[in-house]
């Protein structure tokens, strides 16, 4: 029997989520008058070069098939900007309704995520991982690897530690090939953290019962950062459509738009090639400098300790033949698989 890989098992879990998701709506006709507040449009383009013009907008999906469009969250001013840039626009009524559902007032109860009661909060996620490590110390360890932005601010909100759940049979020595999964670095993306947490529960619960899982944990290490942006996630759990961390001292005067897009803050090729914004209030703001945020540093430092850089400086140079390891940054819900390098088309 062919052995299942860690990535294959993760893909199976992802497939279950994707297959159970509701279909994307068809194109809705443009409304005669624009909605109040925030809404979602389909921005149709004729030339791939137009896509680069959307770097500072909040893009949900990218479709480069028969219908060439992007789903973009906008307000009235941004709608006018997109139109001036040459995009043909149509309001997507279904996705706008979904946006309104996510931003509805929270239901009663401190641990409820509005509209998503089956998704664990930061606290519940952390408790699940801590319990796995406490109840199965031979298979799981729960490692504090850094602090969130809020936690580093004296006299501010409590903030959070950033944790990694490490899964392997510690009774069998290494070195072992490693899988690192980073989940929910964009705060409002609930699914990745829940998916990675269920993946961990499945692996630990199936050890000794499933031959593939047993082989996987005996001879590999799986490292899961279940919540890559806990400060921002708490803002999202309260009903805000929050994407970034909560860094408030970079020059944005609007508290609803504070923060750095952690996914664009890593020091590799930082702010080199478009795809991010210099404007501190932008949803794709890359921060004041490379790896300026403590969450980014926690991820980088951990990865560099676990995956020594063996490549030559040339980006086209292959890794050595004996190099092992897989890094997966899980997002939702764009229906895309991206691989290095993402610097250009």
Short mmCIF file of N, CA and C in Angstrom, two decimals, residues 170-265:
data_model
loop_
_atom_site.label_atom_id
_atom_site.label_comp_id
_atom_site.label_asym_id
_atom_site.label_seq_id
_atom_site.Cartn_x
_atom_site.Cartn_y
_atom_site.Cartn_z
N UNK A 170 7.64 10.93 19.87
CA UNK A 170 8.91 11.36 20.46
C UNK A 170 9.77 10.19 20.93
N UNK A 171 9.19 8.99 20.97
CA UNK A 171 9.96 7.82 21.38
C UNK A 171 10.90 7.34 20.28
N UNK A 172 10.63 7.73 19.05
CA UNK A 172 11.48 7.34 17.92
C UNK A 172 12.36 8.53 17.54
N UNK A 173 13.67 8.37 17.56
CA UNK A 173 14.57 9.51 17.31
C UNK A 173 14.55 9.95 15.86
N UNK A 174 14.99 11.18 15.65
CA UNK A 174 15.10 11.75 14.31
C UNK A 174 16.52 11.65 13.80
N UNK A 175 16.87 12.49 12.84
CA UNK A 175 16.03 13.55 12.27
C UNK A 175 14.91 13.00 11.38
N UNK A 176 13.81 13.77 11.33
CA UNK A 176 12.65 13.37 10.56
C UNK A 176 12.24 14.51 9.62
N UNK A 177 11.71 14.19 8.44
CA UNK A 177 11.17 15.24 7.57
C UNK A 177 10.05 15.98 8.28
N UNK A 178 9.90 17.28 7.94
CA UNK A 178 8.97 18.13 8.67
C UNK A 178 7.95 18.78 7.74
N UNK A 179 6.75 18.90 8.27
CA UNK A 179 5.69 19.70 7.65
C UNK A 179 5.36 20.83 8.61
N UNK A 180 5.39 22.08 8.11
CA UNK A 180 4.96 23.22 8.90
C UNK A 180 3.73 23.83 8.24
N UNK A 181 2.64 23.99 9.01
CA UNK A 181 1.41 24.59 8.52
C UNK A 181 1.16 25.88 9.28
N UNK A 182 1.03 26.98 8.54
CA UNK A 182 0.67 28.27 9.11
C UNK A 182 -0.79 28.54 8.78
N UNK A 183 -1.61 28.80 9.79
CA UNK A 183 -3.05 28.95 9.58
C UNK A 183 -3.54 30.31 10.06
N UNK A 184 -4.47 30.88 9.30
CA UNK A 184 -5.22 32.09 9.68
C UNK A 184 -4.35 33.29 10.00
N UNK A 185 -3.30 33.50 9.19
CA UNK A 185 -2.51 34.72 9.36
C UNK A 185 -3.34 35.94 8.98
N UNK A 186 -4.36 35.75 8.13
CA UNK A 186 -5.37 36.77 7.90
C UNK A 186 -6.53 36.48 8.86
N UNK A 187 -6.80 37.44 9.74
CA UNK A 187 -7.62 37.18 10.92
C UNK A 187 -9.02 36.69 10.60
N UNK A 188 -9.66 37.24 9.57
CA UNK A 188 -11.05 36.91 9.30
C UNK A 188 -11.22 35.56 8.61
N UNK A 189 -10.12 34.93 8.25
CA UNK A 189 -10.19 33.63 7.58
C UNK A 189 -10.30 32.54 8.64
N UNK A 190 -11.52 32.26 9.02
CA UNK A 190 -11.77 31.33 10.13
C UNK A 190 -11.37 29.89 9.81
N UNK A 191 -11.60 29.47 8.58
CA UNK A 191 -11.47 28.05 8.24
C UNK A 191 -10.08 27.47 8.47
N UNK A 192 -8.99 28.17 8.09
CA UNK A 192 -7.67 27.53 8.23
C UNK A 192 -7.34 27.09 9.66
N UNK A 193 -7.63 27.93 10.66
CA UNK A 193 -7.33 27.55 12.04
C UNK A 193 -8.14 26.33 12.46
N UNK A 194 -9.40 26.31 12.09
CA UNK A 194 -10.26 25.17 12.45
C UNK A 194 -9.82 23.92 11.71
N UNK A 195 -9.48 24.07 10.42
CA UNK A 195 -9.03 22.93 9.63
C UNK A 195 -7.76 22.33 10.23
N UNK A 196 -6.79 23.18 10.57
CA UNK A 196 -5.53 22.68 11.12
C UNK A 196 -5.74 22.03 12.48
N UNK A 197 -6.67 22.59 13.27
CA UNK A 197 -6.96 22.01 14.59
C UNK A 197 -7.60 20.63 14.44
N UNK A 198 -8.54 20.51 13.53
CA UNK A 198 -9.17 19.19 13.29
C UNK A 198 -8.16 18.20 12.71
N UNK A 199 -7.25 18.69 11.89
CA UNK A 199 -6.18 17.84 11.36
C UNK A 199 -5.36 17.26 12.51
N UNK A 200 -5.01 18.11 13.48
CA UNK A 200 -4.25 17.65 14.65
C UNK A 200 -5.05 16.62 15.45
N UNK A 201 -6.33 16.89 15.68
CA UNK A 201 -7.18 15.95 16.42
C UNK A 201 -7.26 14.61 15.69
N UNK A 202 -7.37 14.68 14.37
CA UNK A 202 -7.46 13.46 13.59
C UNK A 202 -6.19 12.64 13.69
N UNK A 203 -5.03 13.29 13.59
CA UNK A 203 -3.77 12.56 13.64
C UNK A 203 -3.56 11.91 15.00
N UNK A 204 -3.76 12.68 16.07
CA UNK A 204 -3.54 12.12 17.40
C UNK A 204 -4.57 11.02 17.70
N UNK A 205 -5.82 11.27 17.33
CA UNK A 205 -6.86 10.28 17.60
C UNK A 205 -6.74 9.01 16.79
N UNK A 206 -6.06 9.09 15.64
CA UNK A 206 -5.95 7.93 14.76
C UNK A 206 -4.64 7.17 14.95
N UNK A 207 -3.74 7.72 15.77
CA UNK A 207 -2.45 7.04 15.96
C UNK A 207 -2.68 5.68 16.62
N UNK A 208 -2.01 4.65 16.06
CA UNK A 208 -2.18 3.29 16.55
C UNK A 208 -3.39 2.59 15.99
N UNK A 209 -4.27 3.32 15.32
CA UNK A 209 -5.47 2.74 14.72
C UNK A 209 -5.40 2.76 13.20
N UNK A 210 -4.81 3.78 12.65
CA UNK A 210 -4.67 3.93 11.20
C UNK A 210 -3.20 3.77 10.84
N UNK A 211 -2.90 2.85 9.92
CA UNK A 211 -1.50 2.54 9.60
C UNK A 211 -0.77 3.75 9.00
N UNK A 212 -1.46 4.50 8.15
CA UNK A 212 -0.82 5.65 7.52
C UNK A 212 -0.51 6.73 8.54
N UNK A 213 -1.46 7.02 9.41
CA UNK A 213 -1.24 8.05 10.42
C UNK A 213 -0.13 7.62 11.37
N UNK A 214 -0.12 6.36 11.76
CA UNK A 214 0.92 5.86 12.66
C UNK A 214 2.29 5.99 12.02
N UNK A 215 2.41 5.59 10.76
CA UNK A 215 3.68 5.76 10.03
C UNK A 215 4.07 7.23 9.94
N UNK A 216 3.08 8.08 9.68
CA UNK A 216 3.34 9.50 9.52
C UNK A 216 3.94 10.10 10.79
N UNK A 217 3.35 9.81 11.94
CA UNK A 217 3.84 10.39 13.19
C UNK A 217 5.08 9.67 13.72
N UNK A 218 5.27 8.44 13.34
CA UNK A 218 6.49 7.74 13.75
C UNK A 218 7.71 8.31 13.04
N UNK A 219 7.55 8.68 11.77
CA UNK A 219 8.72 8.99 10.95
C UNK A 219 8.74 10.41 10.40
N UNK A 220 7.85 11.26 10.88
CA UNK A 220 7.81 12.65 10.45
C UNK A 220 7.47 13.55 11.64
N UNK A 221 7.71 14.84 11.46
CA UNK A 221 7.25 15.85 12.42
C UNK A 221 6.26 16.77 11.72
N UNK A 222 5.17 17.09 12.43
CA UNK A 222 4.17 18.01 11.90
C UNK A 222 4.07 19.18 12.87
N UNK A 223 4.32 20.38 12.36
CA UNK A 223 4.33 21.60 13.17
C UNK A 223 3.18 22.48 12.71
N UNK A 224 2.26 22.80 13.61
CA UNK A 224 1.05 23.53 13.27
C UNK A 224 0.98 24.83 14.06
N UNK A 225 1.08 25.98 13.39
CA UNK A 225 0.75 27.25 14.02
C UNK A 225 -0.72 27.50 13.73
N UNK A 226 -1.57 27.18 14.69
CA UNK A 226 -3.01 27.15 14.46
C UNK A 226 -3.61 28.54 14.33
N UNK A 227 -3.04 29.51 15.03
CA UNK A 227 -3.53 30.90 14.97
C UNK A 227 -2.32 31.81 14.71
N UNK A 228 -2.16 32.22 13.47
CA UNK A 228 -1.02 33.04 13.10
C UNK A 228 -1.20 34.52 13.38
N UNK A 229 -2.41 34.91 13.80
CA UNK A 229 -2.72 36.34 14.02
C UNK A 229 -3.79 36.45 15.10
N UNK A 230 -3.48 36.05 16.33
CA UNK A 230 -4.53 35.98 17.37
C UNK A 230 -5.15 37.31 17.74
N UNK A 231 -4.36 38.41 17.76
CA UNK A 231 -4.94 39.72 18.08
C UNK A 231 -6.01 40.10 17.05
N UNK A 232 -5.66 39.97 15.77
CA UNK A 232 -6.61 40.29 14.71
C UNK A 232 -7.80 39.35 14.73
N UNK A 233 -7.55 38.09 15.06
CA UNK A 233 -8.63 37.11 15.09
C UNK A 233 -9.69 37.51 16.13
N UNK A 234 -9.26 38.05 17.27
CA UNK A 234 -10.23 38.47 18.27
C UNK A 234 -11.09 39.61 17.75
N UNK A 235 -10.53 40.49 16.95
CA UNK A 235 -11.33 41.55 16.33
C UNK A 235 -12.36 40.95 15.38
N UNK A 236 -11.96 39.95 14.62
CA UNK A 236 -12.89 39.29 13.71
C UNK A 236 -13.98 38.54 14.47
N UNK A 237 -13.59 37.89 15.56
CA UNK A 237 -14.58 37.15 16.35
C UNK A 237 -15.63 38.07 16.95
N UNK A 238 -15.29 39.34 17.15
CA UNK A 238 -16.23 40.30 17.70
C UNK A 238 -17.18 40.87 16.64
N UNK A 239 -16.99 40.45 15.39
CA UNK A 239 -17.89 40.89 14.34
C UNK A 239 -17.28 41.83 13.33
N UNK A 240 -16.03 42.25 13.53
CA UNK A 240 -15.36 43.09 12.55
C UNK A 240 -14.75 42.22 11.46
N UNK A 241 -14.78 42.70 10.22
CA UNK A 241 -14.18 41.94 9.12
C UNK A 241 -12.69 42.26 9.10
N UNK A 242 -11.98 41.79 10.12
CA UNK A 242 -10.59 42.19 10.35
C UNK A 242 -9.64 41.26 9.62
N UNK A 243 -8.65 41.82 8.96
CA UNK A 243 -7.69 41.03 8.17
C UNK A 243 -6.28 41.08 8.77
N UNK A 244 -5.87 42.28 9.21
CA UNK A 244 -4.47 42.52 9.60
C UNK A 244 -4.26 42.23 11.09
N UNK A 245 -3.05 42.50 11.58
CA UNK A 245 -2.89 42.48 13.03
C UNK A 245 -3.46 43.79 13.57
N UNK A 246 -3.16 44.16 14.81
CA UNK A 246 -3.81 45.35 15.38
C UNK A 246 -2.80 46.46 15.69
N UNK A 247 -1.67 46.46 15.02
CA UNK A 247 -0.64 47.50 15.19
C UNK A 247 -1.26 48.87 14.91
N UNK A 248 -1.23 49.75 15.90
CA UNK A 248 -1.93 51.03 15.79
C UNK A 248 -1.00 52.24 15.68
N UNK A 249 0.30 52.04 15.55
CA UNK A 249 1.22 53.18 15.62
C UNK A 249 1.99 53.43 14.33
N UNK A 250 1.40 53.04 13.20
CA UNK A 250 2.11 53.21 11.93
C UNK A 250 1.60 54.38 11.10
N UNK A 251 0.67 55.19 11.66
CA UNK A 251 0.24 56.38 10.94
C UNK A 251 -1.17 56.35 10.41
N UNK A 252 -1.90 55.27 10.62
CA UNK A 252 -3.31 55.23 10.20
C UNK A 252 -4.16 55.87 11.30
N UNK A 253 -4.95 56.87 10.95
CA UNK A 253 -5.75 57.61 11.93
C UNK A 253 -7.13 57.00 12.16
N UNK A 254 -7.49 55.99 11.39
CA UNK A 254 -8.80 55.36 11.51
C UNK A 254 -8.67 54.04 12.27
N UNK A 255 -9.17 53.95 13.50
CA UNK A 255 -9.01 52.71 14.28
C UNK A 255 -9.60 51.48 13.62
N UNK A 256 -10.57 51.66 12.75
CA UNK A 256 -11.17 50.52 12.07
C UNK A 256 -10.25 49.93 11.01
N UNK A 257 -9.17 50.67 10.68
CA UNK A 257 -8.27 50.24 9.60
C UNK A 257 -6.83 50.07 10.08
N UNK A 258 -6.60 50.04 11.38
CA UNK A 258 -5.26 49.83 11.92
C UNK A 258 -4.72 48.46 11.49
N UNK A 259 -3.42 48.33 11.59
CA UNK A 259 -2.80 47.02 11.45
C UNK A 259 -1.94 46.86 10.22
N UNK A 260 -1.16 45.79 10.25
CA UNK A 260 -0.26 45.40 9.15
C UNK A 260 -0.73 44.07 8.59
N UNK A 261 -0.73 43.97 7.26
CA UNK A 261 -1.02 42.69 6.61
C UNK A 261 0.20 41.79 6.82
N UNK A 262 0.11 40.89 7.80
CA UNK A 262 1.26 40.07 8.15
C UNK A 262 1.74 39.22 6.99
N UNK A 263 0.85 38.84 6.11
CA UNK A 263 1.23 38.00 4.98
C UNK A 263 2.13 38.74 3.99
N UNK A 264 2.16 40.08 4.10
CA UNK A 264 3.02 40.90 3.23
C UNK A 264 4.14 41.56 4.01
N UNK A 265 4.42 41.08 5.21
CA UNK A 265 5.40 41.71 6.07
C UNK A 265 6.71 40.93 6.19
#
